[in-house]
Amino acid sequence: LNFQIDKLKLNDGFLDSTNFDLKFSDHALKINAFDAKFNDANINGALNLVLANKKFSGRININKLLIIKEYFGSSSIDLFDGVIDCSITYKGNISNNNFEKIVRSINSKGNCSTGKIKVSGVDFEKIAKTVDKINDFPSLIKIINKKNFGKESKFEKITLKFNTKDGFFYIKPLKAFHSNLTLNSNGNFNILKNYLTLDSKAYFKTTKYKDLPAVGINIAGPPTGPKI
């Protein structure tokens, strides 16, 4: 069976121009050639659901999705005004109606990349100008600890590799590139407890200093108000 749906509601948004083939084969429901648009982004993928044990598996590709602040809720640092591409494979089990067990059953692997994208809550150029005024590494640590990060920056690009397992979203790693900074982050997000743990190394590059030692930045807590 081939389905063509002009508009399909998805949480607070809509999928447009949705097309897919639905087949029943080898005791499994199979969705093939799934293709849709979400806010002008292209989404395609496939899904298999084995009816006997209710195990599912599939893949999804997202191309040219424009990131807006609303996607991150009320978090203290937001990414926005940039386009992201993602490729994800996944599998899980819906044999139990318990939400926690379903979340813990999902295993996935994926990678994402962006072009230029803005980040709110931090101004790396401002920090770099301040760094040029220091004379030693301990002074740099004090500047970071002041948390006077500024309002906004623009990354040249961000790359992310991740997987999910047993209710955790593992970041391994996230790399962000700015003319004054390279950021390398690893960590995890507890989906069920809404708790983020992120260990980052920031390599600052300024007019005065070209090869500063890495500065460790640790973040822990809920995304709406983590401790740095």
mmCIF file of C-alpha atoms in Angstrom:
data_model
loop_
_atom_site.group_PDB
_atom_site.id
_atom_site.type_symbol
_atom_site.label_atom_id
_atom_site.label_comp_id
_atom_site.label_asym_id
_atom_site.label_seq_id
_atom_site.Cartn_x
_atom_site.Cartn_y
_atom_site.Cartn_z
ATOM 1 C CA LEU A 1 0.000 0.000 0.000
ATOM 2 C CA ASN A 2 1.225 3.471 -0.863
ATOM 3 C CA PHE A 3 0.236 6.407 1.335
ATOM 4 C CA GLN A 4 0.326 10.090 0.410
ATOM 5 C CA ILE A 5 -0.603 12.546 3.172
ATOM 6 C CA ASP A 6 -0.615 16.303 2.624
ATOM 7 C CA LYS A 7 -0.371 17.219 6.329
ATOM 8 C CA LEU A 8 0.398 14.987 9.311
ATOM 9 C CA LYS A 9 0.395 16.438 12.840
ATOM 10 C CA LEU A 10 3.570 15.791 14.821
ATOM 11 C CA ASN A 11 3.466 17.135 18.394
ATOM 12 C CA ASP A 12 3.326 20.928 17.916
ATOM 13 C CA GLY A 13 4.255 20.825 14.231
ATOM 14 C CA PHE A 14 3.307 19.168 10.982
ATOM 15 C CA LEU A 15 4.902 16.856 8.457
ATOM 16 C CA ASP A 16 4.130 17.997 4.921
ATOM 17 C CA SER A 17 3.961 15.950 1.707
ATOM 18 C CA THR A 18 4.398 12.630 3.513
ATOM 19 C CA ASN A 19 4.818 9.523 1.334
ATOM 20 C CA PHE A 20 5.570 5.912 2.293
ATOM 21 C CA ASP A 21 4.936 2.300 1.324
ATOM 22 C CA LEU A 22 3.375 -0.029 3.916
ATOM 23 C CA LYS A 23 3.893 -3.778 3.541
ATOM 24 C CA PHE A 24 3.171 -6.869 5.620
ATOM 25 C CA SER A 25 5.838 -9.503 5.097
ATOM 26 C CA ASP A 26 7.420 -12.263 7.232
ATOM 27 C CA HIS A 27 5.119 -11.438 10.163
ATOM 28 C CA ALA A 28 6.339 -7.843 10.188
ATOM 29 C CA LEU A 29 4.972 -4.449 9.233
ATOM 30 C CA LYS A 30 7.421 -2.593 7.047
ATOM 31 C CA ILE A 31 7.383 1.093 6.208
ATOM 32 C CA ASN A 32 9.646 1.693 3.226
ATOM 33 C CA ALA A 33 10.538 4.768 1.199
ATOM 34 C CA PHE A 34 9.296 7.144 3.913
ATOM 35 C CA ASP A 35 9.718 10.715 2.723
ATOM 36 C CA ALA A 36 8.376 13.954 4.205
ATOM 37 C CA LYS A 37 9.109 17.616 4.804
ATOM 38 C CA PHE A 38 9.290 19.350 8.182
ATOM 39 C CA ASN A 39 9.756 23.130 8.123
ATOM 40 C CA ASP A 40 11.350 22.774 4.659
ATOM 41 C CA ALA A 41 13.741 20.045 5.872
ATOM 42 C CA ASN A 42 13.778 16.710 4.058
ATOM 43 C CA ILE A 43 13.167 13.609 6.185
ATOM 44 C CA ASN A 44 13.427 10.062 4.887
ATOM 45 C CA GLY A 45 13.767 6.633 6.426
ATOM 46 C CA ALA A 46 12.386 3.157 7.001
ATOM 47 C CA LEU A 47 10.840 1.157 9.854
ATOM 48 C CA ASN A 48 10.301 -2.561 10.553
ATOM 49 C CA LEU A 49 7.971 -3.780 13.335
ATOM 50 C CA VAL A 50 7.891 -7.518 14.150
ATOM 51 C CA LEU A 51 4.365 -8.218 15.387
ATOM 52 C CA ALA A 52 5.208 -11.342 17.408
ATOM 53 C CA ASN A 53 7.621 -9.645 19.828
ATOM 54 C CA LYS A 54 6.942 -5.990 18.976
ATOM 55 C CA LYS A 55 10.583 -5.263 18.317
ATOM 56 C CA PHE A 56 11.236 -2.439 15.901
ATOM 57 C CA SER A 57 14.222 -1.139 13.970
ATOM 58 C CA GLY A 58 14.868 1.468 11.355
ATOM 59 C CA ARG A 59 16.752 4.462 10.142
ATOM 60 C CA ILE A 60 16.076 8.154 9.647
ATOM 61 C CA ASN A 61 17.904 10.876 7.734
ATOM 62 C CA ILE A 62 17.274 14.579 8.285
ATOM 63 C CA ASN A 63 18.610 17.072 5.766
ATOM 64 C CA LYS A 64 18.791 20.851 6.042
ATOM 65 C CA LEU A 65 16.710 21.295 9.203
ATOM 66 C CA LEU A 66 16.760 24.922 10.356
ATOM 67 C CA ILE A 67 17.398 25.015 14.115
ATOM 68 C CA ILE A 68 15.303 27.529 16.065
ATOM 69 C CA LYS A 69 15.479 28.396 19.770
ATOM 70 C CA GLU A 70 12.091 26.846 20.477
ATOM 71 C CA TYR A 71 13.514 23.353 19.851
ATOM 72 C CA PHE A 72 15.546 23.583 23.082
ATOM 73 C CA GLY A 73 12.826 24.933 25.374
ATOM 74 C CA SER A 74 14.092 27.227 28.138
ATOM 75 C CA SER A 75 17.702 26.009 28.322
ATOM 76 C CA SER A 76 20.362 28.531 29.347
ATOM 77 C CA ILE A 77 22.449 28.045 26.190
ATOM 78 C CA ASP A 78 20.648 27.615 22.861
ATOM 79 C CA LEU A 79 21.708 26.835 19.320
ATOM 80 C CA PHE A 80 19.750 28.590 16.570
ATOM 81 C CA ASP A 81 19.813 30.108 13.064
ATOM 82 C CA GLY A 82 21.749 27.233 11.542
ATOM 83 C CA VAL A 83 21.034 24.201 9.374
ATOM 84 C CA ILE A 84 21.688 20.656 10.582
ATOM 85 C CA ASP A 85 21.966 17.261 8.855
ATOM 86 C CA CYS A 86 21.568 14.001 10.821
ATOM 87 C CA SER A 87 21.718 10.292 10.087
ATOM 88 C CA ILE A 88 20.354 7.841 12.697
ATOM 89 C CA THR A 89 19.800 4.087 13.011
ATOM 90 C CA TYR A 90 17.728 2.686 15.874
ATOM 91 C CA LYS A 91 16.042 -0.346 17.397
ATOM 92 C CA GLY A 92 13.807 -0.978 20.403
ATOM 93 C CA ASN A 93 10.891 -2.865 21.881
ATOM 94 C CA ILE A 94 7.275 -1.802 22.541
ATOM 95 C CA SER A 95 6.072 -5.123 23.977
ATOM 96 C CA ASN A 96 5.589 -3.405 27.337
ATOM 97 C CA ASN A 97 3.304 -0.393 27.802
ATOM 98 C CA ASN A 98 5.587 1.024 30.508
ATOM 99 C CA PHE A 99 7.114 4.266 29.200
ATOM 100 C CA GLU A 100 10.354 3.863 31.153
ATOM 101 C CA LYS A 101 10.910 0.343 29.828
ATOM 102 C CA ILE A 102 10.279 1.487 26.267
ATOM 103 C CA VAL A 103 12.798 4.333 26.636
ATOM 104 C CA ARG A 104 15.389 1.986 28.134
ATOM 105 C CA SER A 105 14.870 -0.494 25.275
ATOM 106 C CA ILE A 106 15.822 1.980 22.566
ATOM 107 C CA ASN A 107 19.336 1.720 21.177
ATOM 108 C CA SER A 108 20.467 4.120 18.490
ATOM 109 C CA LYS A 109 23.565 5.469 16.792
ATOM 110 C CA GLY A 110 23.877 8.641 14.826
ATOM 111 C CA ASN A 111 25.858 11.615 13.705
ATOM 112 C CA CYS A 112 24.956 15.210 12.975
ATOM 113 C CA SER A 113 26.728 18.184 11.456
ATOM 114 C CA THR A 114 25.982 21.845 10.925
ATOM 115 C CA GLY A 115 27.358 24.738 8.980
ATOM 116 C CA LYS A 116 27.478 28.147 10.579
ATOM 117 C CA ILE A 117 25.157 28.288 13.591
ATOM 118 C CA LYS A 118 24.582 30.770 16.416
ATOM 119 C CA VAL A 119 24.824 29.984 20.130
ATOM 120 C CA SER A 120 23.203 32.210 22.743
ATOM 121 C CA GLY A 121 24.538 32.798 26.238
ATOM 122 C CA VAL A 122 28.228 33.116 25.347
ATOM 123 C CA ASP A 123 30.404 35.545 23.360
ATOM 124 C CA PHE A 124 33.702 33.814 22.526
ATOM 125 C CA GLU A 125 35.117 36.881 20.772
ATOM 126 C CA LYS A 126 34.532 38.935 23.933
ATOM 127 C CA ILE A 127 36.201 36.257 26.058
ATOM 128 C CA ALA A 128 39.157 36.104 23.655
ATOM 129 C CA LYS A 129 39.709 39.870 23.918
ATOM 130 C CA THR A 130 39.696 39.537 27.710
ATOM 131 C CA VAL A 131 42.110 36.595 27.527
ATOM 132 C CA ASP A 132 44.594 38.756 25.589
ATOM 133 C CA LYS A 133 44.886 40.966 28.671
ATOM 134 C CA ILE A 134 45.998 38.185 31.027
ATOM 135 C CA ASN A 135 49.568 37.230 31.808
ATOM 136 C CA ASP A 136 49.257 33.678 33.140
ATOM 137 C CA PHE A 137 47.094 30.553 32.961
ATOM 138 C CA PRO A 138 45.516 30.897 36.457
ATOM 139 C CA SER A 139 44.122 34.275 35.380
ATOM 140 C CA LEU A 140 42.462 32.574 32.408
ATOM 141 C CA ILE A 141 40.734 30.126 34.761
ATOM 142 C CA LYS A 142 39.402 33.049 36.812
ATOM 143 C CA ILE A 143 37.941 34.657 33.700
ATOM 144 C CA ILE A 144 36.091 31.454 32.797
ATOM 145 C CA ASN A 145 34.820 31.053 36.346
ATOM 146 C CA LYS A 146 33.321 34.542 36.325
ATOM 147 C CA LYS A 147 30.674 33.186 33.925
ATOM 148 C CA ASN A 148 30.396 36.600 32.305
ATOM 149 C CA PHE A 149 30.170 34.932 28.931
ATOM 150 C CA GLY A 150 28.262 37.571 26.983
ATOM 151 C CA LYS A 151 25.198 37.171 24.793
ATOM 152 C CA GLU A 152 25.864 35.426 21.498
ATOM 153 C CA SER A 153 28.445 33.788 19.213
ATOM 154 C CA LYS A 154 28.528 32.001 15.889
ATOM 155 C CA PHE A 155 30.195 28.633 15.406
ATOM 156 C CA GLU A 156 31.719 27.887 12.014
ATOM 157 C CA LYS A 157 30.485 24.303 12.346
ATOM 158 C CA ILE A 158 29.494 21.642 14.863
ATOM 159 C CA THR A 159 29.858 17.867 14.545
ATOM 160 C CA LEU A 160 28.243 15.324 16.843
ATOM 161 C CA LYS A 161 28.443 11.556 17.236
ATOM 162 C CA PHE A 162 26.036 9.929 19.668
ATOM 163 C CA ASN A 163 24.234 6.820 20.773
ATOM 164 C CA THR A 164 21.371 5.996 23.118
ATOM 165 C CA LYS A 165 21.272 3.037 25.476
ATOM 166 C CA ASP A 166 19.357 2.144 28.641
ATOM 167 C CA GLY A 167 17.697 5.559 28.844
ATOM 168 C CA PHE A 168 20.851 7.597 28.294
ATOM 169 C CA PHE A 169 21.835 9.806 25.355
ATOM 170 C CA TYR A 170 25.623 9.542 25.078
ATOM 171 C CA ILE A 171 27.614 12.353 23.449
ATOM 172 C CA LYS A 172 30.865 10.952 22.066
ATOM 173 C CA PRO A 173 32.005 13.453 21.044
ATOM 174 C CA LEU A 174 30.629 16.883 20.170
ATOM 175 C CA LYS A 175 33.080 19.229 18.475
ATOM 176 C CA ALA A 176 32.413 22.913 17.882
ATOM 177 C CA PHE A 177 34.638 25.277 15.924
ATOM 178 C CA HIS A 178 34.889 29.062 16.327
ATOM 179 C CA SER A 179 37.604 31.457 15.140
ATOM 180 C CA ASN A 180 38.605 31.986 18.799
ATOM 181 C CA LEU A 181 37.839 28.531 20.159
ATOM 182 C CA THR A 182 37.701 24.803 19.528
ATOM 183 C CA LEU A 183 35.411 22.923 21.901
ATOM 184 C CA ASN A 184 35.570 19.161 22.446
ATOM 185 C CA SER A 185 32.802 17.674 24.620
ATOM 186 C CA ASN A 186 31.854 14.231 25.898
ATOM 187 C CA GLY A 187 29.039 13.326 28.258
ATOM 188 C CA ASN A 188 25.537 11.993 28.607
ATOM 189 C CA PHE A 189 21.949 13.037 29.134
ATOM 190 C CA ASN A 190 19.693 10.966 31.397
ATOM 191 C CA ILE A 191 16.449 11.072 29.416
ATOM 192 C CA LEU A 192 14.218 9.840 32.230
ATOM 193 C CA LYS A 193 15.682 12.141 34.897
ATOM 194 C CA ASN A 194 16.294 15.132 32.573
ATOM 195 C CA TYR A 195 19.888 15.443 33.809
ATOM 196 C CA LEU A 196 22.891 16.484 31.711
ATOM 197 C CA THR A 197 26.545 15.695 32.461
ATOM 198 C CA LEU A 198 29.050 17.226 30.052
ATOM 199 C CA ASP A 199 32.850 17.379 30.259
ATOM 200 C CA SER A 200 34.398 19.806 27.800
ATOM 201 C CA LYS A 201 37.831 21.017 26.868
ATOM 202 C CA ALA A 202 38.016 24.517 25.429
ATOM 203 C CA TYR A 203 41.047 25.466 23.353
ATOM 204 C CA PHE A 204 41.157 29.261 23.116
ATOM 205 C CA LYS A 205 42.969 31.007 20.279
ATOM 206 C CA THR A 206 43.425 34.767 20.467
ATOM 207 C CA THR A 207 45.480 37.482 18.797
ATOM 208 C CA LYS A 208 48.095 37.230 21.547
ATOM 209 C CA TYR A 209 47.913 33.526 22.414
ATOM 210 C CA LYS A 210 47.906 30.894 19.649
ATOM 211 C CA ASP A 211 48.465 27.738 21.709
ATOM 212 C CA LEU A 212 46.875 28.039 25.149
ATOM 213 C CA PRO A 213 46.407 24.927 27.318
ATOM 214 C CA ALA A 214 42.922 23.461 27.260
ATOM 215 C CA VAL A 215 40.450 24.795 29.810
ATOM 216 C CA GLY A 216 38.167 22.205 31.370
ATOM 217 C CA ILE A 217 34.496 23.185 31.519
ATOM 218 C CA ASN A 218 32.172 20.797 33.354
ATOM 219 C CA ILE A 219 28.392 21.100 33.166
ATOM 220 C CA ALA A 220 25.945 19.129 35.303
ATOM 221 C CA GLY A 221 22.236 19.435 36.014
ATOM 222 C CA PRO A 222 18.947 19.892 34.189
ATOM 223 C CA PRO A 223 19.284 21.672 30.803
ATOM 224 C CA THR A 224 17.175 24.590 32.064
ATOM 225 C CA GLY A 225 19.699 25.471 34.783
ATOM 226 C CA PRO A 226 22.892 23.410 34.820
ATOM 227 C CA LYS A 227 25.835 24.153 37.088
ATOM 228 C CA ILE A 228 29.056 25.158 35.315
#
